[in-house]
Amino acid sequence: MITITILTENRPSPTCSELLCEHGLSVWVESPAGNYLVDAGASDVFVRNAEMLGVDLATTTAIVLSHAHRDHTGGMAYLPESLKNKPIYCTNNLFQQKCYSVRGGVRHDISAPELKIARNLPELPIKLISAEDFGYPQPVANRYLSIEKDGVEVADDFAHELTVVLPTSEGLVIISPCSHRGVANIIATCQRVCCEERVAAFIGGLHLPDYEGVESEARNVAESIRQVAPEAHIYTGHCTSDRAIEVLGELLPNLHKLHTGLRIEI
């Protein structure tokens, strides 16, 4: 069995007011293939919530960082001693990549904190996949995000984004914290790489923030999910707005909303 616990998310726990929430995402995975911290949120909230949730971070097999944005990597500056020697898996130069957001007309540096990490790490029993473009929609809000390449600011191509995949007897369990390359592209890539069409669960944000056209975009995203994984349970939140989730829920019967403290058993 795989147990997934949301250590921090934008939305508060509906049952435990002591748990903290923030604009960020951190996911704890317990599986027969090991225990994994996927992203660290924006601050030390994931550490504080882990203690309240009874999650022993010292048992972490490895840390996986999905992409270079600070709301997923900022917590790395607050790692407890028990995690400081754990292997960190991410794309090359993630901690040197400069990332910016211009949403709202104001330019913000959203880069990961500086951190030196080891390379030439052993292969993991889980899969880390960089999504390909299968022609399915990519988030409209990507247009507000940029990176620095060779000293020049350009549109972000999200080459720094990774997806975590755990094969199970029920199908793939896919964890994609922001899905900047498009949820259906990500699912289709995981299906091809793993030679498995069945998707038991998809967990992560879909990058559908609240804006005037989000209902239409959400319908298109829902249709693309129905094309690639119609039976999958979709757990979404973080960068997916309530308006988007409402539309997605009308079209996807197996849609669930993420919140801090949520536990998912597969």
CSV table of C-alpha atoms in Angstrom, one decimal:
chain,number,residue,atom,x,y,z
A,1,MET,CA,0.0,0.0,0.0
A,2,ILE,CA,1.1,3.6,-0.7
A,3,THR,CA,0.2,6.3,1.8
A,4,ILE,CA,0.5,9.9,0.6
A,5,THR,CA,0.2,12.8,3.2
A,6,ILE,CA,-0.1,16.4,2.2
A,7,LEU,CA,2.3,18.1,4.6
A,8,THR,CA,1.5,21.6,3.4
A,9,GLU,CA,-0.9,23.1,0.9
A,10,ASN,CA,-2.7,26.4,0.3
A,11,ARG,CA,-5.9,25.1,1.9
A,12,PRO,CA,-6.2,24.5,5.6
A,13,SER,CA,-7.2,21.2,7.1
A,14,PRO,CA,-11.0,21.0,7.7
A,15,THR,CA,-10.5,18.9,10.8
A,16,CYS,CA,-7.3,20.1,12.5
A,17,SER,CA,-7.0,23.9,13.0
A,18,GLU,CA,-3.5,23.5,14.4
A,19,LEU,CA,-2.0,22.5,11.1
A,20,LEU,CA,-0.5,25.4,9.2
A,21,CYS,CA,-1.0,26.1,5.5
A,22,GLU,CA,0.8,28.3,3.0
A,23,HIS,CA,1.1,29.0,-0.7
A,24,GLY,CA,3.2,26.0,-1.4
A,25,LEU,CA,3.1,22.2,-1.6
A,26,SER,CA,5.0,19.4,0.2
A,27,VAL,CA,4.0,15.7,-0.2
A,28,TRP,CA,5.1,12.8,2.0
A,29,VAL,CA,5.1,9.4,0.3
A,30,GLU,CA,5.3,6.1,2.2
A,31,SER,CA,5.6,3.1,-0.1
A,32,PRO,CA,7.2,-0.4,-0.3
A,33,ALA,CA,9.8,1.3,-2.5
A,34,GLY,CA,10.8,3.7,0.3
A,35,ASN,CA,9.7,7.0,1.9
A,36,TYR,CA,10.0,10.2,-0.1
A,37,LEU,CA,9.6,13.9,0.5
A,38,VAL,CA,8.4,15.4,-2.7
A,39,ASP,CA,8.9,19.1,-2.5
A,40,ALA,CA,9.4,21.1,0.7
A,41,GLY,CA,6.8,23.9,0.4
A,42,ALA,CA,7.8,27.6,0.8
A,43,SER,CA,9.1,27.6,4.4
A,44,ASP,CA,9.5,25.4,7.5
A,45,VAL,CA,5.7,24.6,7.6
A,46,PHE,CA,6.3,21.1,6.2
A,47,VAL,CA,8.6,20.3,9.2
A,48,ARG,CA,6.2,21.6,11.8
A,49,ASN,CA,3.1,19.9,10.2
A,50,ALA,CA,5.0,16.6,9.8
A,51,GLU,CA,5.6,16.5,13.6
A,52,MET,CA,1.9,17.2,14.3
A,53,LEU,CA,0.8,14.5,11.7
A,54,GLY,CA,3.2,11.9,13.2
A,55,VAL,CA,5.3,11.8,10.1
A,56,ASP,CA,8.9,10.8,10.9
A,57,LEU,CA,11.0,12.7,8.3
A,58,ALA,CA,14.1,10.9,9.5
A,59,THR,CA,12.9,7.8,7.6
A,60,THR,CA,13.2,9.7,4.3
A,61,THR,CA,14.8,7.6,1.6
A,62,ALA,CA,15.3,10.6,-0.7
A,63,ILE,CA,14.1,14.1,-1.3
A,64,VAL,CA,12.6,14.8,-4.8
A,65,LEU,CA,12.1,18.4,-6.0
A,66,SER,CA,9.7,18.8,-8.8
A,67,HIS,CA,10.8,22.1,-10.2
A,68,ALA,CA,12.7,25.3,-9.3
A,69,HIS,CA,10.0,27.5,-7.9
A,70,ARG,CA,10.3,28.8,-4.4
A,71,ASP,CA,6.9,27.7,-3.2
A,72,HIS,CA,8.1,24.1,-3.7
A,73,THR,CA,11.8,24.5,-2.8
A,74,GLY,CA,11.8,27.3,-0.1
A,75,GLY,CA,11.5,24.8,2.7
A,76,MET,CA,15.0,23.4,1.8
A,77,ALA,CA,16.5,26.3,3.7
A,78,TYR,CA,14.8,24.9,6.8
A,79,LEU,CA,15.8,21.2,6.6
A,80,PRO,CA,16.1,19.5,10.0
A,81,GLU,CA,19.4,17.8,10.8
A,82,SER,CA,17.8,14.4,10.1
A,83,LEU,CA,17.4,15.4,6.4
A,84,LYS,CA,20.6,17.2,5.7
A,85,ASN,CA,22.5,14.1,4.5
A,86,LYS,CA,19.6,12.7,2.5
A,87,PRO,CA,20.0,12.4,-1.3
A,88,ILE,CA,18.3,15.1,-3.3
A,89,TYR,CA,17.0,14.3,-6.7
A,90,CYS,CA,16.1,17.2,-9.1
A,91,THR,CA,17.1,18.4,-12.6
A,92,ASN,CA,20.6,19.7,-13.2
A,93,ASN,CA,21.3,23.2,-11.9
A,94,LEU,CA,17.9,23.5,-10.3
A,95,PHE,CA,19.5,25.5,-7.4
A,96,GLN,CA,21.3,27.8,-9.9
A,97,GLN,CA,18.3,28.4,-12.1
A,98,LYS,CA,16.9,31.9,-11.9
A,99,CYS,CA,13.1,32.0,-12.2
A,100,TYR,CA,10.7,34.9,-12.4
A,101,SER,CA,6.9,35.6,-12.3
A,102,VAL,CA,5.3,38.7,-13.8
A,103,ARG,CA,1.7,37.8,-12.9
A,104,GLY,CA,-0.1,40.9,-11.7
A,105,GLY,CA,2.3,43.1,-13.7
A,106,VAL,CA,5.0,43.0,-11.0
A,107,ARG,CA,8.2,41.0,-11.6
A,108,HIS,CA,9.1,38.6,-8.7
A,109,ASP,CA,12.1,36.4,-8.2
A,110,ILE,CA,10.7,32.9,-7.4
A,111,SER,CA,14.0,31.0,-7.7
A,112,ALA,CA,14.9,28.2,-5.3
A,113,PRO,CA,17.3,29.0,-2.4
A,114,GLU,CA,21.0,28.4,-3.1
A,115,LEU,CA,22.0,24.9,-2.1
A,116,LYS,CA,24.9,22.6,-3.1
A,117,ILE,CA,23.9,19.0,-3.7
A,118,ALA,CA,25.7,15.8,-4.6
A,119,ARG,CA,25.5,14.4,-8.1
A,120,ASN,CA,26.0,10.8,-9.4
A,121,LEU,CA,23.3,9.5,-7.1
A,122,PRO,CA,22.1,5.9,-7.2
A,123,GLU,CA,19.1,5.1,-9.3
A,124,LEU,CA,15.8,5.1,-7.3
A,125,PRO,CA,13.2,2.3,-7.3
A,126,ILE,CA,10.6,5.0,-8.3
A,127,LYS,CA,10.6,6.8,-11.6
A,128,LEU,CA,11.4,10.5,-12.2
A,129,ILE,CA,10.1,11.6,-15.5
A,130,SER,CA,10.4,14.8,-17.6
A,131,ALA,CA,7.2,15.2,-19.6
A,132,GLU,CA,7.0,15.3,-23.4
A,133,ASP,CA,4.6,17.3,-25.5
A,134,PHE,CA,1.9,15.1,-26.8
A,135,GLY,CA,-0.1,18.0,-28.1
A,136,TYR,CA,-2.4,18.4,-25.1
A,137,PRO,CA,-3.0,21.8,-23.5
A,138,GLN,CA,-0.3,23.5,-21.4
A,139,PRO,CA,-1.4,26.0,-18.7
A,140,VAL,CA,-2.2,29.5,-20.0
A,141,ALA,CA,-0.7,31.0,-16.9
A,142,ASN,CA,2.8,29.7,-17.9
A,143,ARG,CA,3.0,32.9,-20.0
A,144,TYR,CA,3.7,34.8,-16.8
A,145,LEU,CA,6.7,32.7,-15.9
A,146,SER,CA,10.3,33.1,-17.2
A,147,ILE,CA,13.8,31.9,-16.6
A,148,GLU,CA,17.3,33.2,-17.2
A,149,LYS,CA,19.4,31.5,-19.8
A,150,ASP,CA,22.9,32.7,-20.6
A,151,GLY,CA,22.1,36.0,-18.9
A,152,VAL,CA,18.9,36.6,-21.0
A,153,GLU,CA,15.4,36.3,-19.6
A,154,VAL,CA,13.2,34.0,-21.7
A,155,ALA,CA,9.9,32.2,-21.5
A,156,ASP,CA,10.2,29.2,-19.2
A,157,ASP,CA,10.2,25.9,-21.0
A,158,PHE,CA,10.0,23.9,-17.7
A,159,ALA,CA,12.9,21.7,-18.6
A,160,HIS,CA,13.5,21.8,-14.8
A,161,GLU,CA,10.2,20.0,-14.0
A,162,LEU,CA,10.1,16.4,-12.9
A,163,THR,CA,7.2,14.0,-12.2
A,164,VAL,CA,7.3,11.2,-9.6
A,165,VAL,CA,5.7,7.9,-10.7
A,166,LEU,CA,5.1,4.9,-8.6
A,167,PRO,CA,3.9,1.7,-10.4
A,168,THR,CA,1.3,-0.3,-8.4
A,169,SER,CA,-0.9,-3.3,-9.1
A,170,GLU,CA,-3.8,-0.8,-9.5
A,171,GLY,CA,-1.9,1.3,-12.1
A,172,LEU,CA,0.4,4.3,-11.9
A,173,VAL,CA,0.4,6.7,-9.0
A,174,ILE,CA,1.6,10.1,-10.5
A,175,ILE,CA,2.7,13.0,-8.4
A,176,SER,CA,3.1,16.2,-10.3
A,177,PRO,CA,3.1,19.2,-8.0
A,178,CYS,CA,2.4,22.0,-10.5
A,179,SER,CA,2.0,20.3,-13.9
A,180,HIS,CA,3.5,23.2,-15.9
A,181,ARG,CA,3.9,20.9,-19.0
A,182,GLY,CA,0.2,20.1,-18.9
A,183,VAL,CA,-1.5,17.3,-17.0
A,184,ALA,CA,-2.4,15.2,-20.0
A,185,ASN,CA,1.1,15.5,-21.5
A,186,ILE,CA,2.5,14.4,-18.2
A,187,ILE,CA,0.1,11.4,-17.8
A,188,ALA,CA,0.7,10.3,-21.5
A,189,THR,CA,4.5,10.5,-20.9
A,190,CYS,CA,4.3,8.4,-17.8
A,191,GLN,CA,2.1,5.8,-19.5
A,192,ARG,CA,4.6,5.5,-22.4
A,193,VAL,CA,7.7,5.4,-20.2
A,194,CYS,CA,6.2,2.9,-17.8
A,195,CYS,CA,4.4,0.8,-20.5
A,196,GLU,CA,1.2,1.1,-18.4
A,197,GLU,CA,-2.1,2.6,-19.5
A,198,ARG,CA,-3.8,2.4,-16.2
A,199,VAL,CA,-3.5,5.4,-13.9
A,200,ALA,CA,-4.7,4.8,-10.3
A,201,ALA,CA,-4.2,8.3,-9.1
A,202,PHE,CA,-2.8,11.7,-10.2
A,203,ILE,CA,-1.8,14.0,-7.3
A,204,GLY,CA,-0.8,17.6,-7.8
A,205,GLY,CA,-1.7,21.1,-9.0
A,206,LEU,CA,-2.8,21.8,-12.5
A,207,HIS,CA,-1.7,25.5,-12.6
A,208,LEU,CA,-5.1,26.9,-13.2
A,209,PRO,CA,-5.2,30.1,-11.1
A,210,ASP,CA,-8.2,32.3,-10.8
A,211,TYR,CA,-8.6,34.5,-13.9
A,212,GLU,CA,-11.4,35.5,-16.3
A,213,GLY,CA,-11.0,32.5,-18.7
A,214,VAL,CA,-10.2,29.8,-16.2
A,215,GLU,CA,-13.6,28.0,-16.6
A,216,SER,CA,-13.0,27.5,-20.3
A,217,GLU,CA,-9.5,26.4,-19.7
A,218,ALA,CA,-10.6,24.0,-16.9
A,219,ARG,CA,-13.1,22.3,-19.3
A,220,ASN,CA,-10.3,21.8,-21.9
A,221,VAL,CA,-8.1,20.3,-19.2
A,222,ALA,CA,-10.8,18.0,-18.0
A,223,GLU,CA,-11.5,16.8,-21.5
A,224,SER,CA,-7.7,16.1,-22.0
A,225,ILE,CA,-7.7,14.1,-18.7
A,226,ARG,CA,-10.7,12.1,-19.9
A,227,GLN,CA,-8.8,11.2,-23.1
A,228,VAL,CA,-5.7,9.9,-21.4
A,229,ALA,CA,-6.9,8.5,-18.0
A,230,PRO,CA,-10.7,8.5,-17.7
A,231,GLU,CA,-10.8,6.3,-14.6
A,232,ALA,CA,-8.0,7.9,-12.7
A,233,HIS,CA,-8.6,9.6,-9.3
A,234,ILE,CA,-7.5,13.2,-9.6
A,235,TYR,CA,-6.4,14.9,-6.4
A,236,THR,CA,-5.7,18.6,-7.1
A,237,GLY,CA,-5.2,21.9,-5.4
A,238,HIS,CA,-2.3,24.3,-4.7
A,239,CYS,CA,-2.0,26.2,-8.0
A,240,THR,CA,-5.5,25.1,-9.0
A,241,SER,CA,-8.2,27.7,-8.1
A,242,ASP,CA,-11.5,26.9,-6.5
A,243,ARG,CA,-13.3,28.1,-9.6
A,244,ALA,CA,-11.2,25.6,-11.7
A,245,ILE,CA,-11.9,22.8,-9.3
A,246,GLU,CA,-15.6,23.4,-9.4
A,247,VAL,CA,-15.6,23.1,-13.2
A,248,LEU,CA,-13.3,20.1,-13.2
A,249,GLY,CA,-15.5,18.4,-10.7
A,250,GLU,CA,-18.5,18.7,-13.0
A,251,LEU,CA,-16.7,16.8,-15.7
A,252,LEU,CA,-14.5,14.4,-13.7
A,253,PRO,CA,-16.4,12.2,-11.3
A,254,ASN,CA,-13.2,11.1,-9.5
A,255,LEU,CA,-12.0,14.5,-8.6
A,256,HIS,CA,-10.8,15.3,-5.1
A,257,LYS,CA,-9.6,18.6,-3.5
A,258,LEU,CA,-6.2,18.7,-1.8
A,259,HIS,CA,-5.8,20.3,1.6
A,260,THR,CA,-3.1,20.4,4.3
A,261,GLY,CA,-3.1,17.1,6.3
A,262,LEU,CA,-5.0,15.1,3.7
A,263,ARG,CA,-4.0,11.4,3.7
A,264,ILE,CA,-4.5,9.3,0.6
A,265,GLU,CA,-4.2,5.5,0.7
A,266,ILE,CA,-3.7,3.6,-2.6
